[in-house]
Amino acid sequence: MAASVCRVGGAVGRAFARARGPTLLSLRRSQATVTYAQSLLGAPETQLTTLDNGLRIASEETGHATCTVGVWIGVGSRYETEKNNGAGFFLEHLAFKGTKKHPQSALEQAVESMGAHLSAYTSREHTAYYMKALAKDLPKAVELLSEVVQSSALSEAEIEQQRGVILKELEEVEGSLQDVCLDLLHATAYQATPLAQSVLGPSQNARTLTRQDLVDYINSHYKAPRMVLAAAGGVNHEELVGLAKQHFSGVSFEYQDDAVPVLSPCRFTGSEVRMRDDAMPLAHIAIAVEGAGAANPDIVPLMVANSILGSYDITFGGGKHLSSTLARRAAELNLCHSYQAFHSTYSDTGLMGIYFVTGKHNIEDMMHWAQNAWMNLCTTVTDSDVARAKNALKASLVGQLNGTTLICDDIGRHVLNYGRRIPLAEWDARIDAVTPKMVRDICSKYIYDKCPAVAAVGPIEQLPDYNRMRSAMYWLRF
Amino acid sequence: MATLAGCRGLLSPSLNPARLLLSRQARAAVTGAMSLGQAAASPGEKSQSAGILGVRLAHTDISIPDFSDYRRPDVQDPKKSAQDSSETRKVFSYLVTGSTAVVGVYTAKTVVTQFVSSMSASADVLALSKIEIKLSDIPEGKNMTFKWRGKPLFVRHRTDKEIAAEASVDLSELRDPQHDKDRVTNPSWVIVIGVCTHLGCVPIANAGEYGGYYCPCHGSHYDASGRIRKGPAPLNLEVPYYEFADDNTVIVG
């Protein structure tokens, strides 16, 4: 009975479809829509050239009217010693205080008159100086950048003044408890290795670093093979290469006394650091295990795993209707104000963990459920979890490339990490290759029965003893 | 000139900077000099007073102590990844834990058993549980009494006449019918516990009408085999377990 109704319904439907006018049909597929697969393959290719001195130039021509161009250097706090920790950060402060050709006011004038933005950042393994400008101002931008990188003035007066600024900034950053917590996490996880050092450096170094220290730092690390001139926007690669040859050919590629800095592996130590202060309103806690390095193929399943865990903030609308199980629990049981799963990657190691902010009475519960979520990743992750996570991950990777600056940053970091830009299509293919079994196996390899590193700041009396947190890294099962 | 970094004393957790300087986000760009009108700290600005209770500088001044004294040899070198030795270290830890647990269980069992068994008979009592008797000391026709397990033990060296007499007793006459051969291993020797089965007095040897024992309390007569013949006692004298170690020695108990 029902079958005959369906057959009749089908026939009627087909009759209606045939009867539809051509105008309706053409509206169903307009020329502007492109499928996801097509857009992946149609993305402009990142072109990579290497100069004679080893400097790499990479650019993506996106056709925008603006561009971002910058120098990404493979140096960071990991290359610093205890004595000069904070030198890179100090240099970043001095970068825009004038060069040999352009004193500070002239430099500011040159940039402002273009309507450009000049920025910089320093991380543990990378330093970047970049400028956002109109596409037509590319030559001037490259010239100014080359001066900033190669011939910064580093005047004594300016150095003295910046000491105060840096100390003030150190004071400021104490208020940003997320940074404090994650810095402490690195300090304890990689203790006695260079990765433990914070980018900011200790306050003692801010007071005592001399001009000579900074000059030595530049001479030891600002070398052409470790630099990438990256650009994205309305840039022409040939033009960029020409400009690079003009301005960056002088960058040295030889090290004094052949002292090439070699990165040794950094030992991870399962450990904890607790900075208890009951006067603070919220506790900030991070727990992490040693993850995969940037070039490790395990990165992709681990990113999918983190996508399964997701993130949560108490300001999310929608209540407890969240796709991540941990997020749903957090909402239902009021476990935390926010949490996020993170994976900081370095060249040969990484920290994969969960960072959460919660009130002092929910710490134990939140830690329990967070570790429970990890155990689920290692044992019972399902097809639907992985499918959802893969989609979310792809969406976030694509969404992050929003604007010339972010694309340029992507290019710079990729060339430093991998030697080439990994196109979205390749990420897509790698993500598609992830299966639930792969997620379980790889998560077990990195998470199951491993010693975690824990950093906690705030009213953390309720945080369980380390041995109990260590015991929660495995289940009694055979 | 550079001022001392503002130190947050333990009692003043809230900061109130005069101006918000560069706010730092993990891995985000820090805008450089271009957007700074307010970056330079005015030299005249004094920092907050540190407070008597102690000065905490930046969190970057916190240094993790050196724990190399406590590290295993595999992880002493900070330039070597700890992952390579991870399996070995875990296996070692778990083996030690496992063996300690097994040893601990057996130890616990032993301790508990020892405490519980301390409530059983003590060594001197156990030592008294057996008695060794030299039979050559006892002449024929004589009954010797020994203290055994707190009770009198009668060892009687029977004459042939007594043996024959006891063997030929008709069982239907007996209140507690038992043939003599069921009560002795070697007919020459009768070993019984000298406690009257009536109310527990000690019978007198070589007394009574049947040539055995006579209990003076209530007049129970036992024969040379220790069987009740006359009187209020209901049962024969109890025969304990005994073994002849050799012809001259018997061990009772």
mmCIF file of C-alpha atoms in Angstrom, chain B residues 29-243:
data_model
loop_
_atom_site.group_PDB
_atom_site.id
_atom_site.type_symbol
_atom_site.label_atom_id
_atom_site.label_comp_id
_atom_site.label_asym_id
_atom_site.label_seq_id
_atom_site.Cartn_x
_atom_site.Cartn_y
_atom_site.Cartn_z
ATOM 1 C CA ALA B 29 51.375 40.068 16.464
ATOM 2 C CA VAL B 30 52.475 42.788 18.774
ATOM 3 C CA THR B 31 51.948 46.049 17.044
ATOM 4 C CA GLY B 32 55.194 47.835 16.739
ATOM 5 C CA ALA B 33 56.100 51.452 17.158
ATOM 6 C CA MET B 34 53.648 52.712 14.577
ATOM 7 C CA SER B 35 50.595 52.604 16.724
ATOM 8 C CA LEU B 36 52.394 53.618 19.865
ATOM 9 C CA GLY B 37 51.626 56.965 21.244
ATOM 10 C CA GLN B 38 51.472 55.620 24.681
ATOM 11 C CA ALA B 39 54.155 53.002 24.740
ATOM 12 C CA ALA B 40 57.006 54.749 26.475
ATOM 13 C CA ALA B 41 56.802 54.544 30.222
ATOM 14 C CA SER B 42 57.365 57.983 31.587
ATOM 15 C CA PRO B 43 60.550 57.826 33.569
ATOM 16 C CA GLY B 44 59.113 59.702 36.473
ATOM 17 C CA GLU B 45 56.497 57.049 37.128
ATOM 18 C CA LYS B 46 57.289 55.196 40.265
ATOM 19 C CA SER B 47 56.411 51.599 40.592
ATOM 20 C CA GLN B 48 54.035 50.324 43.217
ATOM 21 C CA SER B 49 55.756 49.809 46.472
ATOM 22 C CA ALA B 50 56.763 46.234 46.914
ATOM 23 C CA GLY B 51 55.302 45.712 50.335
ATOM 24 C CA ILE B 52 57.054 44.218 53.287
ATOM 25 C CA LEU B 53 55.768 40.716 52.642
ATOM 26 C CA GLY B 54 57.860 40.003 49.634
ATOM 27 C CA VAL B 55 58.391 40.844 46.077
ATOM 28 C CA ARG B 56 57.271 38.720 43.175
ATOM 29 C CA LEU B 57 58.787 39.861 39.992
ATOM 30 C CA ALA B 58 57.685 38.653 36.617
ATOM 31 C CA HIS B 59 56.626 35.055 36.171
ATOM 32 C CA THR B 60 59.601 34.740 33.856
ATOM 33 C CA ASP B 61 61.831 35.168 36.882
ATOM 34 C CA ILE B 62 60.523 31.953 38.378
ATOM 35 C CA SER B 63 63.093 29.290 37.701
ATOM 36 C CA ILE B 64 62.279 25.624 37.983
ATOM 37 C CA PRO B 65 64.809 24.025 40.360
ATOM 38 C CA ASP B 66 67.277 21.498 39.076
ATOM 39 C CA PHE B 67 66.040 18.000 39.812
ATOM 40 C CA SER B 68 68.960 16.080 38.316
ATOM 41 C CA ASP B 69 69.701 14.489 41.677
ATOM 42 C CA TYR B 70 66.375 12.711 41.413
ATOM 43 C CA ARG B 71 66.405 11.840 37.746
ATOM 44 C CA ARG B 72 66.998 8.402 36.351
ATOM 45 C CA PRO B 73 70.144 8.052 34.242
ATOM 46 C CA ASP B 74 68.111 7.826 31.022
ATOM 47 C CA VAL B 75 66.700 11.300 31.445
ATOM 48 C CA GLN B 76 69.688 13.128 32.850
ATOM 49 C CA ASP B 77 70.625 14.673 29.526
ATOM 50 C CA PRO B 78 68.403 17.640 28.659
ATOM 51 C CA LYS B 79 69.477 17.385 25.045
ATOM 52 C CA LYS B 80 68.079 13.922 24.569
ATOM 53 C CA SER B 81 64.427 13.205 23.985
ATOM 54 C CA ALA B 82 62.797 11.386 26.868
ATOM 55 C CA GLN B 83 60.494 9.419 24.584
ATOM 56 C CA ASP B 84 63.136 6.861 23.639
ATOM 57 C CA SER B 85 63.534 5.630 27.179
ATOM 58 C CA SER B 86 59.889 6.064 28.104
ATOM 59 C CA GLU B 87 58.974 2.423 27.554
ATOM 60 C CA THR B 88 61.953 1.106 29.498
ATOM 61 C CA ARG B 89 61.367 3.383 32.453
ATOM 62 C CA LYS B 90 57.709 2.517 32.665
ATOM 63 C CA VAL B 91 58.371 -1.208 32.459
ATOM 64 C CA PHE B 92 60.915 -0.936 35.245
ATOM 65 C CA SER B 93 58.545 1.045 37.459
ATOM 66 C CA TYR B 94 55.694 -1.347 36.891
ATOM 67 C CA LEU B 95 57.860 -4.404 37.483
ATOM 68 C CA VAL B 96 59.099 -3.006 40.781
ATOM 69 C CA THR B 97 55.565 -2.065 41.789
ATOM 70 C CA GLY B 98 54.220 -5.450 40.750
ATOM 71 C CA SER B 99 56.835 -7.453 42.583
ATOM 72 C CA THR B 100 56.499 -5.289 45.667
ATOM 73 C CA ALA B 101 52.773 -5.873 45.587
ATOM 74 C CA VAL B 102 53.202 -9.649 45.333
ATOM 75 C CA VAL B 103 55.802 -9.686 48.090
ATOM 76 C CA GLY B 104 53.578 -7.433 50.147
ATOM 77 C CA VAL B 105 50.617 -9.738 49.789
ATOM 78 C CA TYR B 106 52.624 -12.707 50.934
ATOM 79 C CA THR B 107 54.072 -10.739 53.825
ATOM 80 C CA ALA B 108 50.643 -9.622 54.876
ATOM 81 C CA LYS B 109 49.368 -13.140 54.679
ATOM 82 C CA THR B 110 52.243 -14.375 56.795
ATOM 83 C CA VAL B 111 51.806 -11.689 59.432
ATOM 84 C CA VAL B 112 48.090 -12.258 59.668
ATOM 85 C CA THR B 113 48.519 -16.012 59.844
ATOM 86 C CA GLN B 114 51.070 -15.613 62.602
ATOM 87 C CA PHE B 115 48.835 -13.384 64.655
ATOM 88 C CA VAL B 116 45.822 -15.582 64.207
ATOM 89 C CA SER B 117 47.685 -18.773 64.921
ATOM 90 C CA SER B 118 49.080 -17.242 68.101
ATOM 91 C CA MET B 119 45.637 -17.870 69.528
ATOM 92 C CA SER B 120 46.045 -21.604 69.049
ATOM 93 C CA ALA B 121 47.819 -23.902 71.548
ATOM 94 C CA SER B 122 51.160 -22.606 72.790
ATOM 95 C CA ALA B 123 54.382 -24.568 72.484
ATOM 96 C CA ASP B 124 54.408 -25.836 76.018
ATOM 97 C CA VAL B 125 50.883 -27.075 75.656
ATOM 98 C CA LEU B 126 51.705 -28.683 72.358
ATOM 99 C CA ALA B 127 54.736 -30.230 73.941
ATOM 100 C CA LEU B 128 52.484 -31.739 76.522
ATOM 101 C CA SER B 129 50.194 -33.156 73.904
ATOM 102 C CA LYS B 130 52.288 -36.283 73.505
ATOM 103 C CA ILE B 131 53.816 -38.363 76.179
ATOM 104 C CA GLU B 132 56.474 -40.998 75.770
ATOM 105 C CA ILE B 133 56.337 -43.842 78.213
ATOM 106 C CA LYS B 134 59.109 -46.396 78.908
ATOM 107 C CA LEU B 135 57.278 -49.659 79.312
ATOM 108 C CA SER B 136 60.159 -51.483 80.988
ATOM 109 C CA ASP B 137 59.515 -49.435 84.128
ATOM 110 C CA ILE B 138 56.122 -51.019 84.638
ATOM 111 C CA PRO B 139 56.097 -54.565 86.128
ATOM 112 C CA GLU B 140 53.357 -57.038 85.324
ATOM 113 C CA GLY B 141 50.101 -56.564 87.100
ATOM 114 C CA LYS B 142 50.989 -52.985 87.933
ATOM 115 C CA ASN B 143 49.185 -49.842 86.860
ATOM 116 C CA MET B 144 51.113 -46.614 86.480
ATOM 117 C CA THR B 145 49.545 -43.200 86.338
ATOM 118 C CA PHE B 146 50.984 -40.343 84.269
ATOM 119 C CA LYS B 147 49.813 -36.772 83.923
ATOM 120 C CA TRP B 148 48.935 -36.220 80.288
ATOM 121 C CA ARG B 149 47.087 -33.225 78.834
ATOM 122 C CA GLY B 150 46.034 -32.333 82.312
ATOM 123 C CA LYS B 151 44.396 -35.677 82.897
ATOM 124 C CA PRO B 152 45.563 -38.909 84.532
ATOM 125 C CA LEU B 153 46.674 -41.581 82.068
ATOM 126 C CA PHE B 154 46.570 -45.231 83.246
ATOM 127 C CA VAL B 155 49.135 -47.601 81.757
ATOM 128 C CA ARG B 156 48.519 -51.152 82.975
ATOM 129 C CA HIS B 157 50.816 -54.076 82.314
ATOM 130 C CA ARG B 158 48.327 -56.965 82.215
ATOM 131 C CA THR B 159 49.090 -60.545 83.220
ATOM 132 C CA ASP B 160 48.149 -63.387 80.891
ATOM 133 C CA LYS B 161 45.371 -64.408 83.268
ATOM 134 C CA GLU B 162 43.842 -60.950 83.044
ATOM 135 C CA ILE B 163 44.161 -60.929 79.265
ATOM 136 C CA ALA B 164 42.393 -64.227 78.903
ATOM 137 C CA ALA B 165 39.687 -63.194 81.358
ATOM 138 C CA GLU B 166 38.928 -59.995 79.528
ATOM 139 C CA ALA B 167 38.919 -61.598 76.143
ATOM 140 C CA SER B 168 36.286 -64.078 77.160
ATOM 141 C CA VAL B 169 33.779 -61.606 78.555
ATOM 142 C CA ASP B 170 30.334 -61.832 76.934
ATOM 143 C CA LEU B 171 29.498 -58.534 75.274
ATOM 144 C CA SER B 172 25.808 -58.736 76.150
ATOM 145 C CA GLU B 173 26.745 -58.251 79.786
ATOM 146 C CA LEU B 174 28.365 -54.908 79.099
ATOM 147 C CA ARG B 175 26.629 -51.583 79.434
ATOM 148 C CA ASP B 176 28.982 -50.207 76.747
ATOM 149 C CA PRO B 177 29.751 -53.293 74.629
ATOM 150 C CA GLN B 178 33.298 -53.346 73.333
ATOM 151 C CA HIS B 179 35.521 -56.371 72.855
ATOM 152 C CA ASP B 180 38.901 -56.234 74.517
ATOM 153 C CA LYS B 181 40.750 -56.510 71.252
ATOM 154 C CA ASP B 182 39.032 -53.356 70.080
ATOM 155 C CA ARG B 183 40.379 -51.487 73.042
ATOM 156 C CA VAL B 184 44.049 -52.510 72.922
ATOM 157 C CA THR B 185 46.713 -52.753 70.279
ATOM 158 C CA ASN B 186 48.959 -55.029 72.316
ATOM 159 C CA PRO B 187 46.896 -57.079 74.783
ATOM 160 C CA SER B 188 49.652 -56.859 77.402
ATOM 161 C CA TRP B 189 49.168 -53.193 77.731
ATOM 162 C CA VAL B 190 45.992 -51.295 78.502
ATOM 163 C CA ILE B 191 46.249 -47.545 78.134
ATOM 164 C CA VAL B 192 43.189 -45.579 79.170
ATOM 165 C CA ILE B 193 42.428 -42.120 80.441
ATOM 166 C CA GLY B 194 41.807 -42.327 84.159
ATOM 167 C CA VAL B 195 38.694 -40.202 84.267
ATOM 168 C CA CYS B 196 35.449 -41.854 85.356
ATOM 169 C CA THR B 197 32.841 -41.466 82.647
ATOM 170 C CA HIS B 198 30.176 -40.824 85.260
ATOM 171 C CA LEU B 199 31.122 -37.515 86.786
ATOM 172 C CA GLY B 200 34.881 -37.292 86.272
ATOM 173 C CA CYS B 201 36.565 -38.632 89.402
ATOM 174 C CA VAL B 202 39.781 -40.604 89.170
ATOM 175 C CA PRO B 203 39.257 -44.354 89.670
ATOM 176 C CA ILE B 204 41.574 -46.327 91.934
ATOM 177 C CA ALA B 205 43.659 -48.984 90.255
ATOM 178 C CA ASN B 206 43.610 -52.620 91.233
ATOM 179 C CA ALA B 207 40.397 -52.177 93.130
ATOM 180 C CA GLY B 208 36.798 -53.129 92.638
ATOM 181 C CA GLU B 209 35.037 -56.457 92.079
ATOM 182 C CA TYR B 210 36.240 -56.995 88.511
ATOM 183 C CA GLY B 211 40.024 -56.763 88.995
ATOM 184 C CA GLY B 212 40.288 -53.422 87.284
ATOM 185 C CA TYR B 213 39.454 -50.041 88.643
ATOM 186 C CA TYR B 214 36.997 -48.719 91.212
ATOM 187 C CA CYS B 215 35.732 -45.172 91.334
ATOM 188 C CA PRO B 216 35.208 -44.186 94.953
ATOM 189 C CA CYS B 217 32.906 -41.221 94.271
ATOM 190 C CA HIS B 218 29.820 -43.114 93.236
ATOM 191 C CA GLY B 219 30.958 -46.754 93.114
ATOM 192 C CA SER B 220 31.642 -47.450 89.487
ATOM 193 C CA HIS B 221 33.514 -50.734 88.870
ATOM 194 C CA TYR B 222 35.733 -51.077 85.756
ATOM 195 C CA ASP B 223 37.437 -54.257 84.596
ATOM 196 C CA ALA B 224 41.040 -54.856 83.535
ATOM 197 C CA SER B 225 40.185 -53.534 80.110
ATOM 198 C CA GLY B 226 38.703 -50.351 81.489
ATOM 199 C CA ARG B 227 35.119 -51.315 80.662
ATOM 200 C CA ILE B 228 32.296 -50.318 82.965
ATOM 201 C CA ARG B 229 30.744 -53.311 84.765
ATOM 202 C CA LYS B 230 28.846 -52.021 87.687
ATOM 203 C CA GLY B 231 27.876 -48.624 88.910
ATOM 204 C CA PRO B 232 26.482 -45.412 87.519
ATOM 205 C CA ALA B 233 29.090 -44.699 84.800
ATOM 206 C CA PRO B 234 27.588 -45.005 81.298
ATOM 207 C CA LEU B 235 30.682 -45.562 79.164
ATOM 208 C CA ASN B 236 33.982 -47.406 79.221
ATOM 209 C CA LEU B 237 37.169 -45.544 80.121
ATOM 210 C CA GLU B 238 38.361 -43.555 77.113
ATOM 211 C CA VAL B 239 41.164 -45.094 75.070
ATOM 212 C CA PRO B 240 43.442 -42.392 73.647
ATOM 213 C CA TYR B 241 45.432 -42.652 70.466
ATOM 214 C CA TYR B 242 48.786 -44.339 71.052
ATOM 215 C CA GLU B 243 51.582 -45.894 69.082
#
